[in-house]
Each structure stands twice: as C-alpha cells, then as structure tokens.
mmCIF file with all atom_site columns, C-alpha atoms in Angstrom:
data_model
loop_
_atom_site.group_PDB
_atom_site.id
_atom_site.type_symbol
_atom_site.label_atom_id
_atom_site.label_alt_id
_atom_site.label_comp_id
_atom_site.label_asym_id
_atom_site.label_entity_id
_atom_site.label_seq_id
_atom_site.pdbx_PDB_ins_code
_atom_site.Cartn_x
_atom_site.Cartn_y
_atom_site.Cartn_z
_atom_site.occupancy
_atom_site.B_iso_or_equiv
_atom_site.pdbx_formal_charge
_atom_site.auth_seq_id
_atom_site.auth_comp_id
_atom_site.auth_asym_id
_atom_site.auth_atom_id
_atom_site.pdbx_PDB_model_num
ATOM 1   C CA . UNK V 1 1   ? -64.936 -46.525 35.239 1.00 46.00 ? 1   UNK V CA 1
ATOM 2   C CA . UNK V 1 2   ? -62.558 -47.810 37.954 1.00 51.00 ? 2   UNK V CA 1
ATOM 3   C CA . UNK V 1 3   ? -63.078 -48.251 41.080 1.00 59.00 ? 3   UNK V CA 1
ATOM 4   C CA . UNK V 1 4   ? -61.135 -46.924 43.316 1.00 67.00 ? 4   UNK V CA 1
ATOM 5   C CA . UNK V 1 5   ? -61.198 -44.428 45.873 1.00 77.00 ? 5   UNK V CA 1
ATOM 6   C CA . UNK V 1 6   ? -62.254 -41.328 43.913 1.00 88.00 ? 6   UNK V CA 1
ATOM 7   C CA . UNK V 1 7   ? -63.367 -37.589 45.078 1.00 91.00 ? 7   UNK V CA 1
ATOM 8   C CA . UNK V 1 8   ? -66.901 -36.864 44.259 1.00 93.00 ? 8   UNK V CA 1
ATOM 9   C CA . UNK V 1 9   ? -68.527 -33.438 44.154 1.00 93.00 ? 9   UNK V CA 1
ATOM 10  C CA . UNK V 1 10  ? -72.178 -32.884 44.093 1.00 94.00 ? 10  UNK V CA 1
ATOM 11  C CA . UNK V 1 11  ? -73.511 -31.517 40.719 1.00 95.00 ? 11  UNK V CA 1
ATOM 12  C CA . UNK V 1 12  ? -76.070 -29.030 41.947 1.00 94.00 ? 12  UNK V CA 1
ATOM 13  C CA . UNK V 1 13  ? -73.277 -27.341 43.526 1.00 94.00 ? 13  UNK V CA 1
ATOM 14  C CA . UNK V 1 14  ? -70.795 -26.908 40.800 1.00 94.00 ? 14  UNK V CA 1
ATOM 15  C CA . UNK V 1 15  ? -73.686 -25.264 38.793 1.00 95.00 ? 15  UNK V CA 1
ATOM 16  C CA . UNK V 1 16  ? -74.621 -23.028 41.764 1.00 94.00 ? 16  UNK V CA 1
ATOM 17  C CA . UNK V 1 17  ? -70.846 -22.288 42.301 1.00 94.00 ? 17  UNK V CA 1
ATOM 18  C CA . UNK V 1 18  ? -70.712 -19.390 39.372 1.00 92.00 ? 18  UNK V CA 1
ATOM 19  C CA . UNK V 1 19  ? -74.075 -18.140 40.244 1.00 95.00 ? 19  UNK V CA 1
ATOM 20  C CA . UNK V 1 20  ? -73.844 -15.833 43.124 1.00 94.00 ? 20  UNK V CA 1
ATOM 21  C CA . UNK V 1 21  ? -70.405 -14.320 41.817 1.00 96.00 ? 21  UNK V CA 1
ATOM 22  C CA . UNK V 1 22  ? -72.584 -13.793 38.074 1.00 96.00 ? 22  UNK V CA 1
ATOM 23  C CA . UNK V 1 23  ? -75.241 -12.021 39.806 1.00 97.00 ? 23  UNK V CA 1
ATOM 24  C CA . UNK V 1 24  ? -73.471 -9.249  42.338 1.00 96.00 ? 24  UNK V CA 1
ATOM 25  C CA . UNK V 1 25  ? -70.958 -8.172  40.346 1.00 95.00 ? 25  UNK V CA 1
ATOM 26  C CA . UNK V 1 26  ? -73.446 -8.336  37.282 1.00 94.00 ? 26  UNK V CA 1
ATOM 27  C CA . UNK V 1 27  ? -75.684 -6.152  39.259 1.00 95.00 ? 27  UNK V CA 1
ATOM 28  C CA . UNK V 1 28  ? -72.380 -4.099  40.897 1.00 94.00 ? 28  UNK V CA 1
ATOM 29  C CA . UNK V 1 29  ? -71.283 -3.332  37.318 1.00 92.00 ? 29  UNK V CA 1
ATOM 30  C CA . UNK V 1 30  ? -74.300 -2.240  35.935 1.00 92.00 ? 30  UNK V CA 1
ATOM 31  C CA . UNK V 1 31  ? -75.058 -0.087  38.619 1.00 92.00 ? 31  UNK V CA 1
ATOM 32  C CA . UNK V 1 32  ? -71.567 1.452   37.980 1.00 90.00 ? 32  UNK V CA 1
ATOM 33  C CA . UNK V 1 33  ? -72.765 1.547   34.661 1.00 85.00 ? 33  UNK V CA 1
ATOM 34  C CA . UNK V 1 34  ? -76.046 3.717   35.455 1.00 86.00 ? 34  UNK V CA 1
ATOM 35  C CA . UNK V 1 35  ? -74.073 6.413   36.770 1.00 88.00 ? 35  UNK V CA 1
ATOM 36  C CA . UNK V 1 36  ? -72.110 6.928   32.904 1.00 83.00 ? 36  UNK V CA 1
ATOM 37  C CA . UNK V 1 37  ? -74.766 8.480   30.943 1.00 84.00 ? 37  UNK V CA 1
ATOM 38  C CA . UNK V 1 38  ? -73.264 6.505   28.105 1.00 80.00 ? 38  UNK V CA 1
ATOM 39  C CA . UNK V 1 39  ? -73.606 7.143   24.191 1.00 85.00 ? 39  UNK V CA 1
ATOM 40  C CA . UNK V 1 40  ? -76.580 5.527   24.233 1.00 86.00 ? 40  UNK V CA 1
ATOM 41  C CA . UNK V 1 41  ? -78.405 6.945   27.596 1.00 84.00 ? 41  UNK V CA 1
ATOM 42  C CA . UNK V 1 42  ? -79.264 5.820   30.510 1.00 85.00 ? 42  UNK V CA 1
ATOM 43  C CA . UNK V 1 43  ? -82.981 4.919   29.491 1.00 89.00 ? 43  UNK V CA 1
ATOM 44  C CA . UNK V 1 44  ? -82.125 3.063   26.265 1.00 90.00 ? 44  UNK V CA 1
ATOM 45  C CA . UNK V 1 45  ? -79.130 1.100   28.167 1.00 90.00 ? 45  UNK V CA 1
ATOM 46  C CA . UNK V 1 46  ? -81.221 -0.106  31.038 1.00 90.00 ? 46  UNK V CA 1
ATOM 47  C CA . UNK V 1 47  ? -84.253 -1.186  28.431 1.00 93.00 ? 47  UNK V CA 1
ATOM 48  C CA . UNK V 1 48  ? -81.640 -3.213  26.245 1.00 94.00 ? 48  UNK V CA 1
ATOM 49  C CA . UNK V 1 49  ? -80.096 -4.575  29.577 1.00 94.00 ? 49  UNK V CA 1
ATOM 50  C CA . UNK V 1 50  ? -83.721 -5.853  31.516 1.00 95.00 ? 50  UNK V CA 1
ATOM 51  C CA . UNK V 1 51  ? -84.174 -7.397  27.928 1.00 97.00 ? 51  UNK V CA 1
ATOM 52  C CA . UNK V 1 52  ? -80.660 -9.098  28.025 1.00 96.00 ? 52  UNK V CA 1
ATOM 53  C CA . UNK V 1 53  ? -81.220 -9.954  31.564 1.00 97.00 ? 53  UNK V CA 1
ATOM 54  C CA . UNK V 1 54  ? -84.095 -11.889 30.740 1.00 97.00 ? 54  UNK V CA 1
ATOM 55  C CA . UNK V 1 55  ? -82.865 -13.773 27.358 1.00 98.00 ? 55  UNK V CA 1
ATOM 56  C CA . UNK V 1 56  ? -79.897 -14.622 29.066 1.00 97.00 ? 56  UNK V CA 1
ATOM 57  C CA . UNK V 1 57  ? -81.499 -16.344 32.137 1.00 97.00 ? 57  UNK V CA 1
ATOM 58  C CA . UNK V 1 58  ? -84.223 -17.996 29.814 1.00 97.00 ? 58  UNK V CA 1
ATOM 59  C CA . UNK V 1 59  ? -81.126 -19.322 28.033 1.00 97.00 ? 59  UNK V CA 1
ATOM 60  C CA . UNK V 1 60  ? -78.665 -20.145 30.704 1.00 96.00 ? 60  UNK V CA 1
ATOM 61  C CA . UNK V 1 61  ? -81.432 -22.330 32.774 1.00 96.00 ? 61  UNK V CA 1
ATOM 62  C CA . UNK V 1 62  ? -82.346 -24.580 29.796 1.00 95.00 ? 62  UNK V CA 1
ATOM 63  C CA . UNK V 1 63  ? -79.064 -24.377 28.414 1.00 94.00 ? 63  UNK V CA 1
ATOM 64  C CA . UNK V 1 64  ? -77.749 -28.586 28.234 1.00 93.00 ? 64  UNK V CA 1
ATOM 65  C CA . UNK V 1 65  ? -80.776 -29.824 30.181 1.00 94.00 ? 65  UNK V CA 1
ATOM 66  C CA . UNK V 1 66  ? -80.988 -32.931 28.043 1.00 94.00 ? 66  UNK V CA 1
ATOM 67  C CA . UNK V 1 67  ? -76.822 -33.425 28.847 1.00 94.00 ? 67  UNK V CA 1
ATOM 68  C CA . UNK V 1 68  ? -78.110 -33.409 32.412 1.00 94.00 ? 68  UNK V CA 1
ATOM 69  C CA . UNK V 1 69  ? -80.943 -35.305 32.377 1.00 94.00 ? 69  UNK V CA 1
ATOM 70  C CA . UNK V 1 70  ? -79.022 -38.011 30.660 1.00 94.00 ? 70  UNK V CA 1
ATOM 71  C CA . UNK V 1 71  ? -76.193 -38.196 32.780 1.00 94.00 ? 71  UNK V CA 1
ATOM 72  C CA . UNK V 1 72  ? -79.035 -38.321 35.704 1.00 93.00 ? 72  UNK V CA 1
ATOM 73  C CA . UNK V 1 73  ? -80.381 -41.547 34.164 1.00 92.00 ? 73  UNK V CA 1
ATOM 74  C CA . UNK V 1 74  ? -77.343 -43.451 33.324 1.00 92.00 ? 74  UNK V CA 1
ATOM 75  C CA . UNK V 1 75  ? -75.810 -42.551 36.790 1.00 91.00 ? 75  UNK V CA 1
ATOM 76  C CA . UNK V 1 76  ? -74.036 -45.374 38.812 1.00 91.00 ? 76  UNK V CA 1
ATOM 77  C CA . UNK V 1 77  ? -74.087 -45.519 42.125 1.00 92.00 ? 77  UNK V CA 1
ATOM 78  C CA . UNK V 1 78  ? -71.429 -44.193 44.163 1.00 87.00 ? 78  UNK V CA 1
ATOM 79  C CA . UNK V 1 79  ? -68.854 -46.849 45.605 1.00 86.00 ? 79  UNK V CA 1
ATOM 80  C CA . UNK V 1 80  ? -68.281 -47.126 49.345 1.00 87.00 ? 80  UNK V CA 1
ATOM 81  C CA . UNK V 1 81  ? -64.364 -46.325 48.461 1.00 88.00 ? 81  UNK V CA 1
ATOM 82  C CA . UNK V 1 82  ? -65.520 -42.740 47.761 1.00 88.00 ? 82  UNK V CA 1
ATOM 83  C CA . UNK V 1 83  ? -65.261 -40.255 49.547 1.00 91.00 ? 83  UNK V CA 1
ATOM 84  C CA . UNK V 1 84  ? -67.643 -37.031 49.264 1.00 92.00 ? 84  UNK V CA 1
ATOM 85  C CA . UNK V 1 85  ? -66.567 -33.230 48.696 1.00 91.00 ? 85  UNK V CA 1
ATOM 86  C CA . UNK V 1 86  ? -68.151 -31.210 51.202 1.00 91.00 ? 86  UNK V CA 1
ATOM 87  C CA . UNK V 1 87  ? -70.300 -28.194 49.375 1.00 92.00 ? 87  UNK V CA 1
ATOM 88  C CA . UNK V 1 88  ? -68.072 -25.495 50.932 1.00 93.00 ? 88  UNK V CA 1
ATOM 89  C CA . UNK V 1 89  ? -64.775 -27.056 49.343 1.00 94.00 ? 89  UNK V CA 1
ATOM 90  C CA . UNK V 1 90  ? -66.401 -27.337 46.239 1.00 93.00 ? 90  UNK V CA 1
ATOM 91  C CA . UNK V 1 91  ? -67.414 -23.798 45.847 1.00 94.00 ? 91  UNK V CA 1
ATOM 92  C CA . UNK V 1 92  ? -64.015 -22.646 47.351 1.00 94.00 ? 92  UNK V CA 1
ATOM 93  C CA . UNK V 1 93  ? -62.366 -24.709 44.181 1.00 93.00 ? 93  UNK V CA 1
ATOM 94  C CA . UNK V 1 94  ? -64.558 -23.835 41.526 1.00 93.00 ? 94  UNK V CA 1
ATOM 95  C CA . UNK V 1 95  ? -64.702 -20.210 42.569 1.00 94.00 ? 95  UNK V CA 1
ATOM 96  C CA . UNK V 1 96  ? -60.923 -20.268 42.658 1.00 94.00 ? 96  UNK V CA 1
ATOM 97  C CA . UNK V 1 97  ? -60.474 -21.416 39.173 1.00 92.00 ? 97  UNK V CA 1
ATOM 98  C CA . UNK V 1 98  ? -63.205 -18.994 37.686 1.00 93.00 ? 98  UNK V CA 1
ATOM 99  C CA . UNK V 1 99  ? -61.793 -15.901 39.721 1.00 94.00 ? 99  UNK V CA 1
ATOM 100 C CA . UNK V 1 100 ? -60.171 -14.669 36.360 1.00 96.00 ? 100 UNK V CA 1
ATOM 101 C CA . UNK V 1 101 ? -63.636 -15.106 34.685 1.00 94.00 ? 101 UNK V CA 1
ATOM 102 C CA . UNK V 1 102 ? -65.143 -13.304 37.243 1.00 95.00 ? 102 UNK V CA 1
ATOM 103 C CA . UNK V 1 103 ? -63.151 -10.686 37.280 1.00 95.00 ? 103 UNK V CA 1
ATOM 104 C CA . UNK V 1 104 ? -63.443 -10.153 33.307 1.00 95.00 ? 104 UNK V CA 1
ATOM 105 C CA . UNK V 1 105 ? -67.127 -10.447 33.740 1.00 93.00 ? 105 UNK V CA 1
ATOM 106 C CA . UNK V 1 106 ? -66.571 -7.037  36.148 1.00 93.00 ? 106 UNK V CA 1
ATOM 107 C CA . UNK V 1 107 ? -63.752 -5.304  33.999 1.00 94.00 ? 107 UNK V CA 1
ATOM 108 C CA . UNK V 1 108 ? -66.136 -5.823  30.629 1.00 94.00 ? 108 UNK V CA 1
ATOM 109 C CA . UNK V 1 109 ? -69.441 -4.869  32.308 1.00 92.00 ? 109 UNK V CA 1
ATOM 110 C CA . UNK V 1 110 ? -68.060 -1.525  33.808 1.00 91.00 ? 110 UNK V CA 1
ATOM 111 C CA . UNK V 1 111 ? -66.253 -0.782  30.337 1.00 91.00 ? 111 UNK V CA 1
ATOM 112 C CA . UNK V 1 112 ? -68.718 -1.340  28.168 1.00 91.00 ? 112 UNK V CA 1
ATOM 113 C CA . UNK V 1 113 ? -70.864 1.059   30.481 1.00 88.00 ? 113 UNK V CA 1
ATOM 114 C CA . UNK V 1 114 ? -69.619 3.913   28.419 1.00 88.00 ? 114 UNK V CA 1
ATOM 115 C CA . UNK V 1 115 ? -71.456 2.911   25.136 1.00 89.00 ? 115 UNK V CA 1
ATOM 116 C CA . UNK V 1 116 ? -74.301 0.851   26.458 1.00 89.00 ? 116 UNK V CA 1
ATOM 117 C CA . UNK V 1 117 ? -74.803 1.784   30.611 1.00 91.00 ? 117 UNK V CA 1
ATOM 118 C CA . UNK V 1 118 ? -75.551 -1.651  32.346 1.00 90.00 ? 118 UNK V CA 1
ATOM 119 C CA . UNK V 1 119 ? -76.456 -3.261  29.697 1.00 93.00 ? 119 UNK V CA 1
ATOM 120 C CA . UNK V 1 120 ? -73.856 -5.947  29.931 1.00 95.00 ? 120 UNK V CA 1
ATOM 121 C CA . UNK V 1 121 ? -73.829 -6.049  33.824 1.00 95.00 ? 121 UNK V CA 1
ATOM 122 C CA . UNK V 1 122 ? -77.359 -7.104  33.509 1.00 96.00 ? 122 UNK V CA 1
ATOM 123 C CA . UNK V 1 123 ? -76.696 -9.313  30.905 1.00 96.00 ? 123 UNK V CA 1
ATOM 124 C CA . UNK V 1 124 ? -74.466 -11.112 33.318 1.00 96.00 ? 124 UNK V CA 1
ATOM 125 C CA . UNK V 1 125 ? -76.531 -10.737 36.065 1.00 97.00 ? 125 UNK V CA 1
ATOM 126 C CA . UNK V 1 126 ? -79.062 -13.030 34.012 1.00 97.00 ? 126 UNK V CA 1
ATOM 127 C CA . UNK V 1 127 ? -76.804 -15.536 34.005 1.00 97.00 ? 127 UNK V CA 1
ATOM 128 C CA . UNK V 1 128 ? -76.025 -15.955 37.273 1.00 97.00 ? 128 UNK V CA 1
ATOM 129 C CA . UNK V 1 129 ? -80.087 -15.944 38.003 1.00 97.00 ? 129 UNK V CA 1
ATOM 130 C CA . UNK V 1 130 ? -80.190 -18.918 34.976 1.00 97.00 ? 130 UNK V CA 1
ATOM 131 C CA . UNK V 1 131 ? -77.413 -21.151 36.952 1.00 96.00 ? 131 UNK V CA 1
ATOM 132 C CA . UNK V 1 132 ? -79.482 -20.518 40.110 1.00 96.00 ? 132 UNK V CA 1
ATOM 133 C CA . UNK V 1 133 ? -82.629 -21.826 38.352 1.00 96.00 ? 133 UNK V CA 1
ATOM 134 C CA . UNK V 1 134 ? -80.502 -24.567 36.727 1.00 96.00 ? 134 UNK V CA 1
ATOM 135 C CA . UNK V 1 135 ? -79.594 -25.750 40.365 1.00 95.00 ? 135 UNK V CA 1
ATOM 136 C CA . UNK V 1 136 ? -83.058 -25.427 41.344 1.00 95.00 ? 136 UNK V CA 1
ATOM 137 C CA . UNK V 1 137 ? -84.140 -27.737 38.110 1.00 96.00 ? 137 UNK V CA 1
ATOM 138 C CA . UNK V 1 138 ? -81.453 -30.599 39.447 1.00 95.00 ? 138 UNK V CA 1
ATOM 139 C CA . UNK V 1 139 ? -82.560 -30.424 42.707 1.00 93.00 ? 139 UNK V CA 1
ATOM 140 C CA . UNK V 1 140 ? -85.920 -31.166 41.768 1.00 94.00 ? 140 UNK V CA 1
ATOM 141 C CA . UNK V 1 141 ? -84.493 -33.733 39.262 1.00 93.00 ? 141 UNK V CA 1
ATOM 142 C CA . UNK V 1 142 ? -82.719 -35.287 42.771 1.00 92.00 ? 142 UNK V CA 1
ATOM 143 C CA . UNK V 1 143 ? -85.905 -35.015 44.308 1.00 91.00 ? 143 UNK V CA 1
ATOM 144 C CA . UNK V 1 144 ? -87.801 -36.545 42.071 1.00 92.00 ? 144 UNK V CA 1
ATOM 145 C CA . UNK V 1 145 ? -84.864 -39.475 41.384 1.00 90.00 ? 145 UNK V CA 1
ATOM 146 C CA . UNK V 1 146 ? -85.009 -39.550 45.414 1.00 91.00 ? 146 UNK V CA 1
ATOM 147 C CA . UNK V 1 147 ? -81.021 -39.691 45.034 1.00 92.00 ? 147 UNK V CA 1
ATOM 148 C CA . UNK V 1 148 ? -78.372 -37.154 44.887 1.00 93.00 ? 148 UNK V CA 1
ATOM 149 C CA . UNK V 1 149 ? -76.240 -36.410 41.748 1.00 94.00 ? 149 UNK V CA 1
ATOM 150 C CA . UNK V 1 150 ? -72.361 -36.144 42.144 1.00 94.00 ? 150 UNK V CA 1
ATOM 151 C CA . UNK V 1 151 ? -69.339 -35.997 39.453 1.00 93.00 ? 151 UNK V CA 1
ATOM 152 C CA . UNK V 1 152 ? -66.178 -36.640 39.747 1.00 92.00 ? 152 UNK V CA 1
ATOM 153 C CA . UNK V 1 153 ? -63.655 -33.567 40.898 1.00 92.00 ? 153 UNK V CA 1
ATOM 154 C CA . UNK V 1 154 ? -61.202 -34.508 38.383 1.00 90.00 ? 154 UNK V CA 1
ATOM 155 C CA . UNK V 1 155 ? -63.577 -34.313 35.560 1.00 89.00 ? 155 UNK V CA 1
ATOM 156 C CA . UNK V 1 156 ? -64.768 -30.339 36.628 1.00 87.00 ? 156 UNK V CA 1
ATOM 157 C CA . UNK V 1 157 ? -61.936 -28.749 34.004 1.00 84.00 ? 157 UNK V CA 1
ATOM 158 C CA . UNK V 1 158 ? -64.867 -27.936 31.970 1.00 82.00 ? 158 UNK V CA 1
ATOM 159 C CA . UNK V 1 159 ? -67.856 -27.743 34.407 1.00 85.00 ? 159 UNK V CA 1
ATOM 160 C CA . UNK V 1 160 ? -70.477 -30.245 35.735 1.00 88.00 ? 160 UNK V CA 1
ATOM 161 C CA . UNK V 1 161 ? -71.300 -31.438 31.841 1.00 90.00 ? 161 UNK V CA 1
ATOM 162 C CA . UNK V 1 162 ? -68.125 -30.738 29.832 1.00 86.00 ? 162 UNK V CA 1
ATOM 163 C CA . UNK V 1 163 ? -66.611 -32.998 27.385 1.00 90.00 ? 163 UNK V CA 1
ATOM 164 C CA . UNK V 1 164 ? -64.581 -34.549 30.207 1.00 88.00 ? 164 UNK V CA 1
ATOM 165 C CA . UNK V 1 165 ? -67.399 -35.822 31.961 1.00 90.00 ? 165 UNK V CA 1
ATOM 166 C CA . UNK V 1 166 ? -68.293 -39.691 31.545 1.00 91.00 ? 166 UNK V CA 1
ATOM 167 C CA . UNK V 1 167 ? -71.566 -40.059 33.982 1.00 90.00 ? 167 UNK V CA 1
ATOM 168 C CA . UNK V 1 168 ? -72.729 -39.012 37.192 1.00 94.00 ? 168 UNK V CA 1
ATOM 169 C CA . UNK V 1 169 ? -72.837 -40.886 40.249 1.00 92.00 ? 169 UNK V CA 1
ATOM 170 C CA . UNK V 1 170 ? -75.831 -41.452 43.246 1.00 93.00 ? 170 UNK V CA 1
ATOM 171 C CA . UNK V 1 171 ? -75.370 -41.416 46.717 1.00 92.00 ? 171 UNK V CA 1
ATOM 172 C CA . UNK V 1 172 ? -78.796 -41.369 49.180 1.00 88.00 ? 172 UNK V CA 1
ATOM 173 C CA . UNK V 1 173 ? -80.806 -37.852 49.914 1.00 86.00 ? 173 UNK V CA 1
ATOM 174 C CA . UNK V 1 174 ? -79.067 -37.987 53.585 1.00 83.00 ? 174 UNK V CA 1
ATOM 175 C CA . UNK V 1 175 ? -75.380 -38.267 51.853 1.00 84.00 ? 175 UNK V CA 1
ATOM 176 C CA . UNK V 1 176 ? -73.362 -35.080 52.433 1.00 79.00 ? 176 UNK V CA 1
ATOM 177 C CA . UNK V 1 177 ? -74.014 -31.492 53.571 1.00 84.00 ? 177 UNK V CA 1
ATOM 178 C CA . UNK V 1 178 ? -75.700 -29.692 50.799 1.00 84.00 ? 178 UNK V CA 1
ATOM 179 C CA . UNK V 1 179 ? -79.815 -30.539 50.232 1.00 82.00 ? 179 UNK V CA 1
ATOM 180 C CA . UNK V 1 180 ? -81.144 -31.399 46.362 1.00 86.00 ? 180 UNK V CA 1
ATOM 181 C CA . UNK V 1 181 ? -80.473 -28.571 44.398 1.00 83.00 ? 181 UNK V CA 1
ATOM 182 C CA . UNK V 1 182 ? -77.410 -27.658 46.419 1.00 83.00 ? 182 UNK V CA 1
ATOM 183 C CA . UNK V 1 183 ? -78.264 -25.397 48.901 1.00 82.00 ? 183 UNK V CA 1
ATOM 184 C CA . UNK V 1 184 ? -76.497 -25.763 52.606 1.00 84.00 ? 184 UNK V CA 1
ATOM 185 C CA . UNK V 1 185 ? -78.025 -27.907 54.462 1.00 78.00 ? 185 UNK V CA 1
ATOM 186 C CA . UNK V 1 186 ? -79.714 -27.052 57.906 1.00 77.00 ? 186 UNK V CA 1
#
C-alpha cells in the first residue's frame, strides 16, 4: 500500500449506510402491500414475509463475517498523512450511489404486492435489520480490538469487503465522529 495522503472511511458505517434505507421502505412497501389482497391473501403473504424477514436478517448479519474478521486482524494502522471521512459524508456518498438500488428495492416490493402482499417488503426489511446487526457485530469487534476499523473511500465500488478491498486500517477509539459500530457520536 502507498503511503500517501489517502481518504479513509470508517467500516461500521459503510455497512450501516444501506440499513436504514432497507428497513423503511422495506416496511413502507409491504405495508403498501397489505392493503392489495393479493393472489395469495393477505394472511398467507404476511406468514411467508415474517418468515423471509427473519431468514434474510439471519443471513445478511453473518453474511462475510470471516472477510471481516480477517481484514480486522491484518489491519495496518492508519498513517498520520490521512485524513478521516466524517460519518455524515460517508453515508451521504454511499446513499447516493445506492439511490437506484433503493429505489428498485421500493418499485419491486410494491409490485410484487399483487401476487405475494408484503412479502418482499419484509424480505427487504430483514435486510436492512441484518446490516444493522452486522454494524453492531464490528463495533463490538472495534471494541474488543480497542481500535477503530476504516477502508479506504476509493476501494467502496463494491462495499466495505468487495473484491476491491486490500485491508483495513486502525485509527484510536477517540479518532473521528462516529462510536464502534458506527453510530453518531455524542
């Protein structure tokens, strides 16, 4: 890795970034959804999207944990040359590039409201609630390390463990303005 000046954004956040957009308009569309009785019903839809809801949270928190947790132990230490993304530019940029996503996520939930109602809103919804637990796992993981995970910004193309990713990088628990885990700091 060189070493020059280089953006960093915390990893925590990058996860939590898709998480809160996931979960409303998962929940928004399949609430949509519970007003079209469907060709399935109501009843049956709901059932098959609680079930969905939970499968896809189970999967989306463990999802690439051992990625993580090796990136985590290899990490480097961040140099003095770099210089930190604060947590409300990072979400502002990732949002921004996954605002088509999102908005797919809302078009496909509603739509497919009229064969299975909120199934596939809660399906969604899951995943949002998985990234939120999988930002709760690294900030325990930070905790626990007693240093904070970051990742370069040019390197997010593909999220906070895509194939573009080389390694993390460390900073100190008092480094920036989001807490372990990514939450805003107080």
């Amino acid at each position: 890795m060189g070493r020059g000046a280089q953006s960093l954004a915390r990893v925590a956040v990058v996860v939590r970034a898709g998480a809160a957009p996931l979960w409303w308009l998962g929940l928004f569309g399949a609430a949509i959804g519970a007003l079209v009785p469907g060709l399935t019903g109501r009843r049956i839809g709901l059932l098959a999207g609680a079930a969905a809801f939970i499968v896809a949270l189970a999967v989306t928190a463990v999802a690439r944990r051992r990625r993580y947790a090796h990136f985590a132990q290899a990490a480097t230490r961040a140099g003095r040359s770099d210089i930190l993304q604060d947590r409300r530019v990072t979400l502002r940029i990732r949002r921004r590039a996954l605002r088509w996503w999102f908005a797919a996520v809302f078009v496909v939930a509603v739509g497919s409201s009229f064969a299975l109602p909120g199934t596939v809103g809660l399906l969604f919804a899951g995943v949002g609630a998985g990234l939120w637990l999988k930002a709760l796992w690294l900030g325990r993981l930070e905790r626990d390390g007693e240093h904070l995970l970051w990742l370069r910004t040019d390197w997010l193309s593909g999220g906070a463990v895509g194939k573009a990713v080389k390694g993390f990088r460390t900073t100190g628990v008092a480094a920036g303005d989001a807490v372990p885990g990514g939450a805003r700091r107080r």
